[in-house]
CSV table of C-alpha atoms and ligand atoms in Angstrom, one decimal:
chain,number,residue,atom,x,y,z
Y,1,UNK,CA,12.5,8.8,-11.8
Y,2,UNK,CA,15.9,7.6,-11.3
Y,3,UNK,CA,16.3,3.7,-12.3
Y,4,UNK,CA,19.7,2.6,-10.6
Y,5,UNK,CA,20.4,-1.3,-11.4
Y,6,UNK,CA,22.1,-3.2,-8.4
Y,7,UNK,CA,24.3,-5.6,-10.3
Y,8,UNK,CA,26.1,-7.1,-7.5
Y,9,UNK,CA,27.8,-10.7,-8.5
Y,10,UNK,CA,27.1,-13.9,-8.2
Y,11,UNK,CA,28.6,-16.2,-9.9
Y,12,UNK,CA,32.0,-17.1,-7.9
Y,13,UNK,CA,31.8,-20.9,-8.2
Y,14,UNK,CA,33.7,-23.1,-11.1
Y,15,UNK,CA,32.2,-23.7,-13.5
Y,16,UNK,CA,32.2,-27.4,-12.7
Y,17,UNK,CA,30.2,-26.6,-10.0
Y,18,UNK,CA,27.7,-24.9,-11.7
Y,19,UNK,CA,24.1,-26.7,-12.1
Y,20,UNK,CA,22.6,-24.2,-14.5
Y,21,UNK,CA,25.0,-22.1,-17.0
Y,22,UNK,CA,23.1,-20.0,-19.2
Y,23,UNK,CA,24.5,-17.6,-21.7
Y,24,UNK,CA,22.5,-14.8,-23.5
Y,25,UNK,CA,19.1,-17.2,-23.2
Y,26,UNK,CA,16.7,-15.7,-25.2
Y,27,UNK,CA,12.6,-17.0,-26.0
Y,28,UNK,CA,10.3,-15.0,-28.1
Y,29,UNK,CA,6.6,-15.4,-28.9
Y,30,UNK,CA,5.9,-13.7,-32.1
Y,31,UNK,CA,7.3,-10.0,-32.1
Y,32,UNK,CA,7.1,-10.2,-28.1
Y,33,UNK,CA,10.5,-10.8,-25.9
Y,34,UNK,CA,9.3,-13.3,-22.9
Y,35,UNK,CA,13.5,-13.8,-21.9
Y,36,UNK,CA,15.7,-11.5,-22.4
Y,37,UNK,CA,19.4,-12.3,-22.9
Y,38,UNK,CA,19.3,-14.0,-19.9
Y,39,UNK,CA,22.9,-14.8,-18.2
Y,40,UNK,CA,22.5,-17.4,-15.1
Y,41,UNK,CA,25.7,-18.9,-13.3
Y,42,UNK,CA,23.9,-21.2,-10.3
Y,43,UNK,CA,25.6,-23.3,-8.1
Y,44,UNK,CA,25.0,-26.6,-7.3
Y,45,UNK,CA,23.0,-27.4,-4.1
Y,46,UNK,CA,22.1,-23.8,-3.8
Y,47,UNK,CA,18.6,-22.7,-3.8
Y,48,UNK,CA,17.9,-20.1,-6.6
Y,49,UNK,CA,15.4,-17.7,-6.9
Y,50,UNK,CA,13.4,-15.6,-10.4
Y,51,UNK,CA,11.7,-13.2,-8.2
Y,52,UNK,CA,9.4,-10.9,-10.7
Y,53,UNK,CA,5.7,-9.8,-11.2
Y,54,UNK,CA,3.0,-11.7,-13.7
Y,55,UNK,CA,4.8,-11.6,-16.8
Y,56,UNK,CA,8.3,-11.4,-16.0
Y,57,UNK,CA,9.6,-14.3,-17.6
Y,58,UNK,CA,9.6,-16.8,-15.0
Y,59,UNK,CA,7.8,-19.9,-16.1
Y,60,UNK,CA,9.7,-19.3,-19.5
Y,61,UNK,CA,12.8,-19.3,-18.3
Y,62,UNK,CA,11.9,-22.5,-16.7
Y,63,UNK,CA,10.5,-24.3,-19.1
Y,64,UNK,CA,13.4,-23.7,-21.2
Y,65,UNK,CA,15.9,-24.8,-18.2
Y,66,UNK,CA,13.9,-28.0,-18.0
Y,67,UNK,CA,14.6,-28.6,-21.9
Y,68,UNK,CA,10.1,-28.4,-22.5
Y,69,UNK,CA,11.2,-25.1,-25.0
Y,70,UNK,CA,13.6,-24.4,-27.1
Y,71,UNK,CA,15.4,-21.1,-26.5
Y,72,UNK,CA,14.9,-18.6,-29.8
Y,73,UNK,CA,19.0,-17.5,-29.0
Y,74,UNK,CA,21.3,-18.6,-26.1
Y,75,UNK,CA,23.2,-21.5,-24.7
Y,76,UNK,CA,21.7,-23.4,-22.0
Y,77,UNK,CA,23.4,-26.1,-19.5
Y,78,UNK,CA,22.2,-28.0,-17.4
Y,79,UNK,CA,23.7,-30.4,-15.1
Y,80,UNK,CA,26.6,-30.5,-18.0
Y,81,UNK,CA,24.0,-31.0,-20.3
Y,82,UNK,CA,23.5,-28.9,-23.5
Y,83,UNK,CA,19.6,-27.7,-23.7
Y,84,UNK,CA,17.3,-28.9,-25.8
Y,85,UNK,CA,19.4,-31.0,-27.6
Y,86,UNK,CA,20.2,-33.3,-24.5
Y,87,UNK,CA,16.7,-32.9,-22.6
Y,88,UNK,CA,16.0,-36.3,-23.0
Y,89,UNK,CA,19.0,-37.5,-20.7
Y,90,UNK,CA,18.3,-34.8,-18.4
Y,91,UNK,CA,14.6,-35.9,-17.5
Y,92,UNK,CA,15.3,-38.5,-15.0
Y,93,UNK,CA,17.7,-35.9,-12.9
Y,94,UNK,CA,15.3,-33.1,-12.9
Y,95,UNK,CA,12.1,-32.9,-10.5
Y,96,UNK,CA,9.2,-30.0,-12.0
Y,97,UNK,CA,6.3,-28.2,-9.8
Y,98,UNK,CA,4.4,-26.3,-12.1
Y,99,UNK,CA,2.3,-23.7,-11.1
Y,100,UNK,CA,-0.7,-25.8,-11.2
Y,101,UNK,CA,-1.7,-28.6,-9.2
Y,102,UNK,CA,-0.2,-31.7,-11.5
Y,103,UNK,CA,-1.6,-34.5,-10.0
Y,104,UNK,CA,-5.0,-36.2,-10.4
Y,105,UNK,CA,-7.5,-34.8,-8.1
Y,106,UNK,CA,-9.6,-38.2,-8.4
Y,107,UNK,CA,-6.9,-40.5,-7.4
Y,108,UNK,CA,-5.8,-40.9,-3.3
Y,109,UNK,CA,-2.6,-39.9,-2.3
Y,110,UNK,CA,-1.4,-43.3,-2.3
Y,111,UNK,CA,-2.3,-43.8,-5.5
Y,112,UNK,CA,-1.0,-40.5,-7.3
Y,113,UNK,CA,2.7,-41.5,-5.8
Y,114,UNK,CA,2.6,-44.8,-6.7
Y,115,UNK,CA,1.5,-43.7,-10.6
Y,116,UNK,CA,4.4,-41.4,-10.3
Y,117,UNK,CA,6.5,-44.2,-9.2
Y,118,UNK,CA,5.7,-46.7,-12.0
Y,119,UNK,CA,6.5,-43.4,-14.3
Y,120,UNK,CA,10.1,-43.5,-13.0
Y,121,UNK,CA,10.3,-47.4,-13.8
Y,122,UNK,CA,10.3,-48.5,-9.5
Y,123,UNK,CA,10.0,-52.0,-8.7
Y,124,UNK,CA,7.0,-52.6,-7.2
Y,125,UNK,CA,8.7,-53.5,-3.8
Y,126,UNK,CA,11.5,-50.3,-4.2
Y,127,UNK,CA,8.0,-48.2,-5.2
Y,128,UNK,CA,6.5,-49.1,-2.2
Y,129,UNK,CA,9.1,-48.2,0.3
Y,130,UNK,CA,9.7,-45.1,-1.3
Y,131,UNK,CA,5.8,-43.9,-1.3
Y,132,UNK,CA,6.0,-45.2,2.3
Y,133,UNK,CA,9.1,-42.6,3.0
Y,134,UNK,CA,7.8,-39.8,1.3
Y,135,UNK,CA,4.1,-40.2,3.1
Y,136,UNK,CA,6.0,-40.0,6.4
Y,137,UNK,CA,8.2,-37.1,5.6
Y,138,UNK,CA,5.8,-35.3,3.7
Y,139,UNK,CA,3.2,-35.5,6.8
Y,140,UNK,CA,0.6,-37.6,4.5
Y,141,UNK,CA,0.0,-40.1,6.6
Y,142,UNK,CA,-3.6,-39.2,7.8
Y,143,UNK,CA,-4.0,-38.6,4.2
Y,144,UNK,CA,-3.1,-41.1,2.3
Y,145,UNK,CA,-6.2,-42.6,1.2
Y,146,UNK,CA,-8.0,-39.1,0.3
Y,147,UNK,CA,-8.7,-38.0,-3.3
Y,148,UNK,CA,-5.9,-35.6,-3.4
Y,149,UNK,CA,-8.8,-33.0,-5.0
Y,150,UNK,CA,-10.0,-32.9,-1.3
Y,151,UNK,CA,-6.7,-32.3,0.3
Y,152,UNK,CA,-6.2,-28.7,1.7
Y,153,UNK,CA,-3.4,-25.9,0.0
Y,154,UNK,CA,-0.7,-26.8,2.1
Y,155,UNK,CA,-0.9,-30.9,1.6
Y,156,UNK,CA,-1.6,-30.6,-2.3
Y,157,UNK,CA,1.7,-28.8,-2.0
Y,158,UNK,CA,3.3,-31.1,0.3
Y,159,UNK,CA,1.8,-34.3,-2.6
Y,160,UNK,CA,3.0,-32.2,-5.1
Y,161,UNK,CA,7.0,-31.9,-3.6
Y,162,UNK,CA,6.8,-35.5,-2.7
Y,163,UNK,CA,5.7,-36.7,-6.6
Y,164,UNK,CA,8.0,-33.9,-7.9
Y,165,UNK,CA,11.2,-35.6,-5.4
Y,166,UNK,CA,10.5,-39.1,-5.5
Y,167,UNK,CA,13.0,-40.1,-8.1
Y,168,UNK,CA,15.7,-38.7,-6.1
Y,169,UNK,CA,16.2,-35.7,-8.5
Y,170,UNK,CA,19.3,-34.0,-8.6
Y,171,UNK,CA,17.5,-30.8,-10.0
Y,172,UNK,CA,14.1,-29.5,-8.8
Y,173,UNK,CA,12.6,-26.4,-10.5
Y,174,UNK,CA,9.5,-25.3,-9.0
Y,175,UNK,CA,7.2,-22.2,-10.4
Y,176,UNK,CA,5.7,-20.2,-7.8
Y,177,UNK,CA,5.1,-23.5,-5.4
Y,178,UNK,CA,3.1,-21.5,-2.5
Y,179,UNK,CA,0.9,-19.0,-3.9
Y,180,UNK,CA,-2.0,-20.9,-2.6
Y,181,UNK,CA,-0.7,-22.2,0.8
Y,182,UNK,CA,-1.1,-19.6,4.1
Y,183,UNK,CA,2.4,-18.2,5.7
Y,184,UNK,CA,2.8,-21.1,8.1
Y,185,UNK,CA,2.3,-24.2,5.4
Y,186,UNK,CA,4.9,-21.8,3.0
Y,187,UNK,CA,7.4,-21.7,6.2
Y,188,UNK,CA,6.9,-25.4,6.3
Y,189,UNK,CA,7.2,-25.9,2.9
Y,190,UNK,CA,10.7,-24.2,3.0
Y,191,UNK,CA,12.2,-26.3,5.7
Y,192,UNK,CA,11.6,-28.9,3.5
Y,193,UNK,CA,13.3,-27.3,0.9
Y,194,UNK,CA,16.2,-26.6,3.3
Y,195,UNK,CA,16.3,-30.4,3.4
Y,196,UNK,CA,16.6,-31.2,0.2
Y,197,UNK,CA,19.1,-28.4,-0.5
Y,198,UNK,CA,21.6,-29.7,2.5
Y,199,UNK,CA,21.4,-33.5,0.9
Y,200,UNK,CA,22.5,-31.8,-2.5
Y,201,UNK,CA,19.4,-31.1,-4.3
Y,202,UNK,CA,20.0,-27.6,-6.6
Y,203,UNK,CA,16.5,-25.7,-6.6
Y,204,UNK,CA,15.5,-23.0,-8.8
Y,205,UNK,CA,12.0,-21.6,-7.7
Y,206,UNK,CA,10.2,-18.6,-8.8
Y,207,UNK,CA,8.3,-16.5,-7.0
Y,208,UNK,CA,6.5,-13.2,-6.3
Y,209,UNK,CA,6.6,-13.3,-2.7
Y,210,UNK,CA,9.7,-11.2,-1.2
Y,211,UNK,CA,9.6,-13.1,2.0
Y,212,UNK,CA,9.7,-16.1,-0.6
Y,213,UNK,CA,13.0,-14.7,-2.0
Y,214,UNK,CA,14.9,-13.7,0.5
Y,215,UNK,CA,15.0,-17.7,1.8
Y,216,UNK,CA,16.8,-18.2,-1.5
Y,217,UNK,CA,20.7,-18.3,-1.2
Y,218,UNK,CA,20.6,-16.2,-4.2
Y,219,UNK,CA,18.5,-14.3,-6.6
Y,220,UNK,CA,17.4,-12.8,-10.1
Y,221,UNK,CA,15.3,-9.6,-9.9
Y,222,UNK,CA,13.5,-10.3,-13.6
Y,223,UNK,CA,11.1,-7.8,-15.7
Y,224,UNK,CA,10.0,-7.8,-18.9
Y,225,UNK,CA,12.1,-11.0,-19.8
Y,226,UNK,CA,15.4,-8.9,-18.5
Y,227,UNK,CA,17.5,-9.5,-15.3
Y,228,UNK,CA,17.5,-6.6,-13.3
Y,229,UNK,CA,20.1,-7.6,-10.6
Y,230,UNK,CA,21.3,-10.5,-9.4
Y,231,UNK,CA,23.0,-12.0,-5.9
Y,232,UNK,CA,22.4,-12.8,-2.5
Y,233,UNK,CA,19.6,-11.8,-0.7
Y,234,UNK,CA,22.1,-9.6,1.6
Y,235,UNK,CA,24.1,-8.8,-1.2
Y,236,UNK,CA,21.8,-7.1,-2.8
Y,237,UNK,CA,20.5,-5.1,0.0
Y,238,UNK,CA,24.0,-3.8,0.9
Y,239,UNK,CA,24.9,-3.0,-2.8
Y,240,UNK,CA,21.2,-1.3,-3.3
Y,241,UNK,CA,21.6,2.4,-5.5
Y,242,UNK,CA,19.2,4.3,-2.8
Y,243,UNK,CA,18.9,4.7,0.8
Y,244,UNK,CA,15.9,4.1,3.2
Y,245,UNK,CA,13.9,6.8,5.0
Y,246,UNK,CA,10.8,6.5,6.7
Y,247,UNK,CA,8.9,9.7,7.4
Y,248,UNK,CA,6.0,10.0,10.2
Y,249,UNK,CA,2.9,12.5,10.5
Y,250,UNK,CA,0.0,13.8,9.1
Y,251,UNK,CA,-1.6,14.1,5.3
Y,252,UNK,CA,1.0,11.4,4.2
Y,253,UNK,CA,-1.1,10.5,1.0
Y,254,UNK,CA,-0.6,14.4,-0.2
Y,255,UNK,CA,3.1,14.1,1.0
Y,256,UNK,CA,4.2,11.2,-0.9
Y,257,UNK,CA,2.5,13.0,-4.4
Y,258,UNK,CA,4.6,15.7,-3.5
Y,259,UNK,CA,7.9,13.5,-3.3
Y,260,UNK,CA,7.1,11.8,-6.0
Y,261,UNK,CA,7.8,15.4,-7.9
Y,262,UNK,CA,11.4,15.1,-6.7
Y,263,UNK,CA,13.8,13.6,-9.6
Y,264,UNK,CA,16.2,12.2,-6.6
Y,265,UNK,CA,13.4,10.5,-5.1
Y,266,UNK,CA,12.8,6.2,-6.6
Y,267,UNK,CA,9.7,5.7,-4.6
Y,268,UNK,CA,7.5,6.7,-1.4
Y,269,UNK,CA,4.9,3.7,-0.6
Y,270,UNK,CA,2.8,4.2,2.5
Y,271,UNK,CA,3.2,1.6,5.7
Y,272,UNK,CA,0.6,1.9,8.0
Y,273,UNK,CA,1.8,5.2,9.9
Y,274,UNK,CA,4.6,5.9,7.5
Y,275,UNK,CA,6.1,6.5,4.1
Y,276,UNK,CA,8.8,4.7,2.9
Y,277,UNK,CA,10.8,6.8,0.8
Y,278,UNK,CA,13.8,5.7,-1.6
Y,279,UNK,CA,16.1,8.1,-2.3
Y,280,UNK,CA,19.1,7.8,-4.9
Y,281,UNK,CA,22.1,7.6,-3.6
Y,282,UNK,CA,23.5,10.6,-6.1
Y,283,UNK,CA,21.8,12.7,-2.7
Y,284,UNK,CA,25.0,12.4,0.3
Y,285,UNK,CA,22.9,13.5,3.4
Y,286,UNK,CA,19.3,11.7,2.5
Y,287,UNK,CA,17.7,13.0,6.0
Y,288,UNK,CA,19.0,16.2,5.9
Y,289,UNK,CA,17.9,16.3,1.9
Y,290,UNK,CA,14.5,14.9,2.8
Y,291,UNK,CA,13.6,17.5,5.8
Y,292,UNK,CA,13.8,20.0,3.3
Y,293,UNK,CA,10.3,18.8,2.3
Y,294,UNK,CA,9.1,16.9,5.2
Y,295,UNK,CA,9.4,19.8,7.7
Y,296,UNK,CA,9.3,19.1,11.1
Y,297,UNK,CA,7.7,15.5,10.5
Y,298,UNK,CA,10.2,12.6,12.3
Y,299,UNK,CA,12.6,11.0,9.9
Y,300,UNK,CA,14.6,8.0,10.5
Y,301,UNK,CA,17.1,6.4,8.1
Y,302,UNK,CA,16.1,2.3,8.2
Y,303,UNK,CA,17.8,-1.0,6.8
Y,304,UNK,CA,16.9,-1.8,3.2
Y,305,UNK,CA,14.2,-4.4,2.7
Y,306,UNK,CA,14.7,-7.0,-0.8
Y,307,UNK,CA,11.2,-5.0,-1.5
Y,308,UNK,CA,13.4,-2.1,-1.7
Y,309,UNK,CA,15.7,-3.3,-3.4
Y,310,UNK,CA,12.9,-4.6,-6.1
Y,311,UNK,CA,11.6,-1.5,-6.4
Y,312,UNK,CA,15.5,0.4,-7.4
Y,313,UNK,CA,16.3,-2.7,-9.6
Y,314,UNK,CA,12.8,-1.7,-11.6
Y,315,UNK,CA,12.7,1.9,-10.7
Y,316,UNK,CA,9.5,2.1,-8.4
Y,317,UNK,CA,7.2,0.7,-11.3
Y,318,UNK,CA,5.9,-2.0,-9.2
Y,319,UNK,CA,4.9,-0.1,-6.5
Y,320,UNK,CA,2.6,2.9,-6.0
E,1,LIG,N1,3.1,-19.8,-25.5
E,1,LIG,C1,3.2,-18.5,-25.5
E,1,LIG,N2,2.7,-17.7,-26.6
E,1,LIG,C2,2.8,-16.4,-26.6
E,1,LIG,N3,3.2,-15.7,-25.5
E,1,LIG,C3,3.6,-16.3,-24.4
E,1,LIG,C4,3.6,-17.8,-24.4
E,1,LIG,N4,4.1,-18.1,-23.1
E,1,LIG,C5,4.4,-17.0,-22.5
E,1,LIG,N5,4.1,-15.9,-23.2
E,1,LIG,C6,4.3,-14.5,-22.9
E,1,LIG,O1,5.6,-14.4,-22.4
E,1,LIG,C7,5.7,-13.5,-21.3
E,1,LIG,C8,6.3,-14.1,-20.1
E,1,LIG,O2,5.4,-15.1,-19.6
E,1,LIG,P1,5.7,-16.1,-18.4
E,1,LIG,O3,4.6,-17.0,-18.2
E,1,LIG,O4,7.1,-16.7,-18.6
E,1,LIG,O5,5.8,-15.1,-17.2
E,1,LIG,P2,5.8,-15.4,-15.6
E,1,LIG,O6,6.8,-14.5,-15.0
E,1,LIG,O7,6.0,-16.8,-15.4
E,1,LIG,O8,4.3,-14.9,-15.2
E,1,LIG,P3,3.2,-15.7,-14.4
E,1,LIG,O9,3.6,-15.8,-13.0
E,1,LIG,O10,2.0,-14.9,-14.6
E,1,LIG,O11,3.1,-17.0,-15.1
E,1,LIG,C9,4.2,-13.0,-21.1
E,1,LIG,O12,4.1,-11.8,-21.7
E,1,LIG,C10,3.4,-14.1,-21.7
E,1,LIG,O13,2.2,-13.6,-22.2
């Protein structure tokens, strides 16, 4: 199966606008390699994206960018700061959402903000203006005396944004912050994000959702620790190494086995009615190519999706 890798570029800004500079950051466990030789140039105020399956890397990579773990090889910068050796004067800028809910499930709303606040050294007063704020934007309001164990996915996450934001962070790294909120609370979620970007805030968030990452202004495909390709959402579609075709018809299971046979072809997934077929771009005419083998089923060349272009960056692995 052909593996092309997109490498389209990212990394146009100065460096002095840079919030994260990584060079050749590297962690391993043991014999294994979690991350890679891992080059990141992100901008600051952009929202950044590790999009990857279980395994990839992505926690890793952040704990390392939030100075928590050391990296085995590499230099890593962080708002100018050298990592790990200056973590400790980078804690106060950075925000963190880890995967799991960080907050105590036995304490109200009210009460987990304001511990978070006496954390970060707020005055009482400044502490409770502040709470008061981040209750109203965060839609808490109804909520604010509830254990935050009884609050629903998409207000935990909501708590969990506000905690992770309420020292004014410069920097907010949050690992896969929706996989337990439905599609309307992650939309939500993301305008929120969209705030906090526009005011300045620099956010690096992983994910496995491809709706997810193609939000992000920008983007690394990771797997097995390594960066597949890397750049903008739309970027990456345009620059993809294989072209789109969807075929129609009957006995599409058998069809797609039989594809699958063909060196030039990356993938064929089924979509309801239709295959999705990735073909390599080394093939000039793809429908023409592809009727060979589809006979008179319809074919139509479509746009490419960032699932597509997931699937070229780890050569159709991922996806059956
Ligand atoms: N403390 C550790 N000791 C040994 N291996 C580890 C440790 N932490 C991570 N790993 C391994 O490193 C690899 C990358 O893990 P990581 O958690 O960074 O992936 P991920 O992309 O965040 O996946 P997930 O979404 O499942 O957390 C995995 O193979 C994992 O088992």
């Amino acid at each position: 199966m052909t593996t092309t890798r997109s490498a389209a570029t990212y990394a146009t800004a100065p460096a002095a606008d840079l919030a994260i500079e990584t060079h050749q950051m590297t962690r391993t466990f043991g014999d294994a390699v979690a991350v890679d030789h891992l080059d990141l140039s992100i901008p600051t105020g952009s929202i950044y994206g590790f999009l990857g399956p279980n395994g990839c890397g992505k926690s890793t990579s952040i704990r390392m960018l939030t100075g928590l773990l050391s990296p085995t090889e590499g230099d890593i910068q962080v708002l100018g700061r050298q990592l790990p050796q200056q973590a400790e004067s980078l804690r106060p800028h950075i925000g963190y959402m880890t995967q799991k809910f960080s907050l105590y499930d036995n304490l109200s709303v009210l009460e987990n903000l304001n511990f978070v606040g006496e954390i970060y050294g707020f005055g009482s007063r400044r502490r409770r203006a502040r709470v008061s704020e981040l209750i109203a934007l965060y839609e808490l309001n109804a909520h604010k005396k509830q254990m935050a164990g009884s609050l629903s996915g998409g207000q935990r996450q909501r708590l969990a944004l506000a905690a992770a934001t309420l020292h004014y962070p410069d920097m907010l790294f949050l690992d896969e912050p929706t996989s337990a909120v439905d599609p309307e609370n992650r939309r939500e979620f993301w305008e929120h994000l969209f705030d906090l970007s526009h005011n300045g805030t620099t956010i690096l968030v992983s994910t496995h959702y491809m709706d997810e990452a193609e939000r992000c202004h920008a983007l690394a495909i990771l797997e097995h620790g390594v960066k597949r390709a890397d750049g903008s959402p739309q970027q990456l579609m345009q620059t993809m190494g294989a072209q789109v075709i969807e075929v129609g018809g009957e006995d599409l299971r058998e069809l797609k086995q039989q594809l699958l046979q063909h060196k030039h072809i990356v993938s064929a997934a089924q979509l309801g009615t239709r295959l999705r077929v990735l073909v390599d771009n080394d093939v000039d005419a793809p429908l023409q190519w592809l009727a060979q083998w589809t006979g008179q089923r319809p074919l139509e060349q479509v746009r490419p999706s960032l699932e597509d272009v997931f699937v070229v960056a780890t050569g159709g692995r991922h996806v059956g």
